[in-house]
């Protein structure tokens, strides 16, 4: 986990010097993101740290690819001995985000998006009975607000609905640059 944090910091310091405001662009450019969050369901909990990279076509459309590290915990009420506790999960997904700028403050915007892909449990699955099925599809719908901070650095805060082995409602906080 420590090496993963160092990787994220390295990416931040290498990419940060890009000039211009992401909300004011009328042309395409690369956009990178880093976010952390959690999703809570009826019998599950998921925490994640994700990175993404893609193309910001204009001030409204972004398409990219993302990956990261998730920790899932599913409780099996029918058979508590079937639980494996907190297990790691590595996602890989496509990310589409639509930005809708505020009328009065065009540097800030609402964001709507979807992340779709799959992931892999490298160690063990959340429930012992599903040990053979280490791959899982992921679909996450998201809505939030994107705040301009400085240059190309923006802060994102949003809600999400996750559908996969761990399904629930969550919150994400992240930055794009």
mmCIF file of C-alpha atoms in Angstrom:
data_model
loop_
_atom_site.group_PDB
_atom_site.id
_atom_site.type_symbol
_atom_site.label_atom_id
_atom_site.label_comp_id
_atom_site.label_asym_id
_atom_site.label_seq_id
_atom_site.Cartn_x
_atom_site.Cartn_y
_atom_site.Cartn_z
ATOM 1 C CA UNK A 1 0.000 0.000 0.000
ATOM 2 C CA UNK A 2 2.922 2.340 0.753
ATOM 3 C CA UNK A 3 4.393 1.849 -2.738
ATOM 4 C CA UNK A 4 0.962 2.529 -4.266
ATOM 5 C CA UNK A 5 0.785 5.850 -2.379
ATOM 6 C CA UNK A 6 4.252 6.794 -3.611
ATOM 7 C CA UNK A 7 3.158 5.989 -7.180
ATOM 8 C CA UNK A 8 0.149 8.337 -6.865
ATOM 9 C CA UNK A 9 2.327 11.150 -5.464
ATOM 10 C CA UNK A 10 4.845 10.713 -8.271
ATOM 11 C CA UNK A 11 2.076 10.973 -10.859
ATOM 12 C CA UNK A 12 0.792 14.161 -9.169
ATOM 13 C CA UNK A 13 4.190 15.882 -9.192
ATOM 14 C CA UNK A 14 5.035 14.861 -12.765
ATOM 15 C CA UNK A 15 1.710 15.911 -14.294
ATOM 16 C CA UNK A 16 0.867 18.975 -12.127
ATOM 17 C CA UNK A 17 2.768 21.613 -14.190
ATOM 18 C CA UNK A 18 0.300 21.400 -17.145
ATOM 19 C CA UNK A 19 -0.960 24.943 -17.875
ATOM 20 C CA UNK A 20 -4.562 26.145 -18.296
ATOM 21 C CA UNK A 21 -7.903 25.648 -16.589
ATOM 22 C CA UNK A 22 -9.647 22.337 -17.303
ATOM 23 C CA UNK A 23 -13.075 24.014 -17.288
ATOM 24 C CA UNK A 24 -12.095 26.711 -19.781
ATOM 25 C CA UNK A 25 -10.713 24.438 -22.484
ATOM 26 C CA UNK A 26 -12.385 24.405 -25.878
ATOM 27 C CA UNK A 27 -9.895 21.914 -27.315
ATOM 28 C CA UNK A 28 -8.718 18.457 -26.323
ATOM 29 C CA UNK A 29 -6.027 17.591 -23.806
ATOM 30 C CA UNK A 30 -4.967 14.795 -21.466
ATOM 31 C CA UNK A 31 -6.640 14.670 -18.065
ATOM 32 C CA UNK A 32 -5.533 12.649 -15.069
ATOM 33 C CA UNK A 33 -7.433 11.906 -11.900
ATOM 34 C CA UNK A 34 -6.983 10.516 -8.420
ATOM 35 C CA UNK A 35 -9.888 9.680 -6.100
ATOM 36 C CA UNK A 36 -10.711 7.868 -2.896
ATOM 37 C CA UNK A 37 -14.054 6.777 -1.566
ATOM 38 C CA UNK A 38 -16.279 4.171 -0.036
ATOM 39 C CA UNK A 39 -19.529 2.384 -0.888
ATOM 40 C CA UNK A 40 -21.911 0.874 1.650
ATOM 41 C CA UNK A 41 -24.537 -1.752 0.892
ATOM 42 C CA UNK A 42 -26.876 -3.925 2.942
ATOM 43 C CA UNK A 43 -24.302 -6.674 3.627
ATOM 44 C CA UNK A 44 -21.132 -5.131 2.244
ATOM 45 C CA UNK A 45 -18.530 -2.395 2.466
ATOM 46 C CA UNK A 46 -16.046 -1.270 -0.181
ATOM 47 C CA UNK A 47 -13.189 1.249 0.034
ATOM 48 C CA UNK A 48 -11.105 2.339 -2.936
ATOM 49 C CA UNK A 49 -8.269 4.469 -4.257
ATOM 50 C CA UNK A 50 -8.343 4.910 -8.034
ATOM 51 C CA UNK A 51 -6.271 6.634 -10.710
ATOM 52 C CA UNK A 52 -7.503 7.479 -14.181
ATOM 53 C CA UNK A 53 -6.071 8.875 -17.379
ATOM 54 C CA UNK A 54 -7.880 9.893 -20.512
ATOM 55 C CA UNK A 55 -8.783 12.566 -23.001
ATOM 56 C CA UNK A 56 -10.790 15.684 -22.194
ATOM 57 C CA UNK A 57 -12.343 16.374 -25.604
ATOM 58 C CA UNK A 58 -13.677 19.801 -24.589
ATOM 59 C CA UNK A 59 -15.042 21.418 -21.452
ATOM 60 C CA UNK A 60 -17.956 18.951 -21.292
ATOM 61 C CA UNK A 61 -16.733 15.475 -22.345
ATOM 62 C CA UNK A 62 -14.070 13.195 -20.842
ATOM 63 C CA UNK A 63 -13.308 9.567 -21.737
ATOM 64 C CA UNK A 64 -10.615 7.598 -19.968
ATOM 65 C CA UNK A 65 -9.460 4.385 -18.380
ATOM 66 C CA UNK A 66 -9.011 3.769 -14.674
ATOM 67 C CA UNK A 67 -7.575 1.284 -12.226
ATOM 68 C CA UNK A 68 -6.693 1.210 -8.562
ATOM 69 C CA UNK A 69 -7.017 -0.742 -5.358
ATOM 70 C CA UNK A 70 -10.247 -1.710 -3.601
ATOM 71 C CA UNK A 71 -10.818 -3.472 -0.334
ATOM 72 C CA UNK A 72 -14.122 -5.323 -0.086
ATOM 73 C CA UNK A 73 -15.865 -6.856 2.890
ATOM 74 C CA UNK A 74 -19.066 -8.875 2.413
ATOM 75 C CA UNK A 75 -20.962 -10.334 5.349
ATOM 76 C CA UNK A 76 -22.859 -13.567 4.694
ATOM 77 C CA UNK A 77 -25.715 -13.537 7.221
ATOM 78 C CA UNK A 78 -26.856 -17.025 6.253
ATOM 79 C CA UNK A 79 -23.437 -18.547 7.061
ATOM 80 C CA UNK A 80 -20.923 -16.290 8.908
ATOM 81 C CA UNK A 81 -18.206 -18.946 8.534
ATOM 82 C CA UNK A 82 -18.379 -18.379 4.749
ATOM 83 C CA UNK A 83 -16.831 -14.874 5.034
ATOM 84 C CA UNK A 84 -13.198 -14.148 4.170
ATOM 85 C CA UNK A 85 -13.184 -10.675 5.757
ATOM 86 C CA UNK A 86 -11.508 -7.764 3.996
ATOM 87 C CA UNK A 87 -10.087 -8.815 0.629
ATOM 88 C CA UNK A 88 -8.227 -6.835 -2.074
ATOM 89 C CA UNK A 89 -9.747 -6.230 -5.514
ATOM 90 C CA UNK A 90 -8.019 -4.731 -8.585
ATOM 91 C CA UNK A 91 -10.441 -2.967 -10.990
ATOM 92 C CA UNK A 92 -9.943 -1.955 -14.635
ATOM 93 C CA UNK A 93 -12.683 0.191 -16.147
ATOM 94 C CA UNK A 94 -13.635 2.725 -18.824
ATOM 95 C CA UNK A 95 -14.708 6.103 -17.450
ATOM 96 C CA UNK A 96 -17.016 8.573 -19.219
ATOM 97 C CA UNK A 97 -17.814 11.882 -17.507
ATOM 98 C CA UNK A 98 -20.054 14.698 -18.708
ATOM 99 C CA UNK A 99 -19.403 18.127 -17.156
ATOM 100 C CA UNK A 100 -22.218 20.691 -17.037
ATOM 101 C CA UNK A 101 -20.754 24.128 -16.148
ATOM 102 C CA UNK A 102 -22.617 26.380 -13.703
ATOM 103 C CA UNK A 103 -24.177 29.440 -15.361
ATOM 104 C CA UNK A 104 -22.884 31.992 -12.864
ATOM 105 C CA UNK A 105 -19.495 30.324 -12.155
ATOM 106 C CA UNK A 106 -18.329 28.680 -15.375
ATOM 107 C CA UNK A 107 -15.099 27.387 -13.755
ATOM 108 C CA UNK A 108 -17.184 24.989 -11.647
ATOM 109 C CA UNK A 109 -19.555 22.331 -12.943
ATOM 110 C CA UNK A 110 -21.862 19.465 -12.162
ATOM 111 C CA UNK A 111 -20.543 16.090 -13.292
ATOM 112 C CA UNK A 112 -22.423 12.990 -14.407
ATOM 113 C CA UNK A 113 -20.725 9.802 -15.449
ATOM 114 C CA UNK A 114 -20.443 6.069 -15.635
ATOM 115 C CA UNK A 115 -17.567 3.678 -15.020
ATOM 116 C CA UNK A 116 -17.857 0.200 -16.506
ATOM 117 C CA UNK A 117 -15.418 -2.693 -16.620
ATOM 118 C CA UNK A 118 -14.265 -5.555 -14.483
ATOM 119 C CA UNK A 119 -11.903 -6.530 -11.758
ATOM 120 C CA UNK A 120 -9.909 -9.358 -10.232
ATOM 121 C CA UNK A 121 -9.522 -10.704 -6.686
ATOM 122 C CA UNK A 122 -5.773 -11.547 -6.540
ATOM 123 C CA UNK A 123 -5.749 -13.284 -3.147
ATOM 124 C CA UNK A 124 -9.172 -14.657 -2.247
ATOM 125 C CA UNK A 125 -12.838 -13.855 -2.868
ATOM 126 C CA UNK A 126 -15.086 -12.212 -0.246
ATOM 127 C CA UNK A 127 -17.064 -15.435 0.290
ATOM 128 C CA UNK A 128 -15.345 -18.819 0.582
ATOM 129 C CA UNK A 129 -17.966 -20.608 -1.532
ATOM 130 C CA UNK A 130 -17.159 -18.434 -4.594
ATOM 131 C CA UNK A 131 -13.421 -19.173 -4.577
ATOM 132 C CA UNK A 132 -13.321 -20.214 -8.256
ATOM 133 C CA UNK A 133 -14.901 -16.974 -9.522
ATOM 134 C CA UNK A 134 -12.163 -14.354 -9.096
ATOM 135 C CA UNK A 135 -13.395 -11.990 -11.838
ATOM 136 C CA UNK A 136 -16.284 -9.592 -11.294
ATOM 137 C CA UNK A 137 -17.979 -6.986 -13.534
ATOM 138 C CA UNK A 138 -18.249 -3.398 -12.286
ATOM 139 C CA UNK A 139 -20.736 -0.660 -13.159
ATOM 140 C CA UNK A 140 -20.727 2.613 -11.250
ATOM 141 C CA UNK A 141 -22.969 5.613 -11.935
ATOM 142 C CA UNK A 142 -21.741 8.886 -10.488
ATOM 143 C CA UNK A 143 -23.002 12.421 -9.955
ATOM 144 C CA UNK A 144 -21.173 15.270 -8.267
ATOM 145 C CA UNK A 145 -19.648 18.726 -8.373
ATOM 146 C CA UNK A 146 -16.297 19.733 -9.868
ATOM 147 C CA UNK A 147 -14.636 22.805 -8.270
ATOM 148 C CA UNK A 148 -11.772 24.694 -9.912
ATOM 149 C CA UNK A 149 -8.838 25.157 -7.485
ATOM 150 C CA UNK A 150 -5.835 26.444 -9.451
ATOM 151 C CA UNK A 151 -4.483 26.061 -13.012
ATOM 152 C CA UNK A 152 -5.628 22.577 -14.116
ATOM 153 C CA UNK A 153 -6.250 21.277 -10.599
ATOM 154 C CA UNK A 154 -9.926 20.622 -9.815
ATOM 155 C CA UNK A 155 -11.564 19.077 -6.745
ATOM 156 C CA UNK A 156 -14.416 16.581 -7.290
ATOM 157 C CA UNK A 157 -16.970 15.562 -4.680
ATOM 158 C CA UNK A 158 -19.736 13.159 -5.588
ATOM 159 C CA UNK A 159 -22.130 10.333 -4.899
ATOM 160 C CA UNK A 160 -22.080 6.986 -6.682
ATOM 161 C CA UNK A 161 -24.148 3.855 -7.096
ATOM 162 C CA UNK A 162 -21.997 0.724 -7.444
ATOM 163 C CA UNK A 163 -23.176 -2.584 -8.921
ATOM 164 C CA UNK A 164 -20.778 -5.555 -8.688
ATOM 165 C CA UNK A 165 -20.067 -8.209 -6.037
ATOM 166 C CA UNK A 166 -20.265 -5.259 -3.655
ATOM 167 C CA UNK A 167 -23.344 -3.181 -4.508
ATOM 168 C CA UNK A 168 -24.255 -0.004 -2.692
ATOM 169 C CA UNK A 169 -24.325 3.759 -2.481
ATOM 170 C CA UNK A 170 -21.083 5.622 -1.943
ATOM 171 C CA UNK A 171 -19.178 8.865 -1.783
ATOM 172 C CA UNK A 172 -16.036 9.839 -3.702
ATOM 173 C CA UNK A 173 -13.569 12.693 -3.239
ATOM 174 C CA UNK A 174 -10.876 13.287 -5.800
ATOM 175 C CA UNK A 175 -8.798 15.629 -7.899
ATOM 176 C CA UNK A 176 -8.349 15.991 -11.643
ATOM 177 C CA UNK A 177 -5.487 17.722 -13.381
#
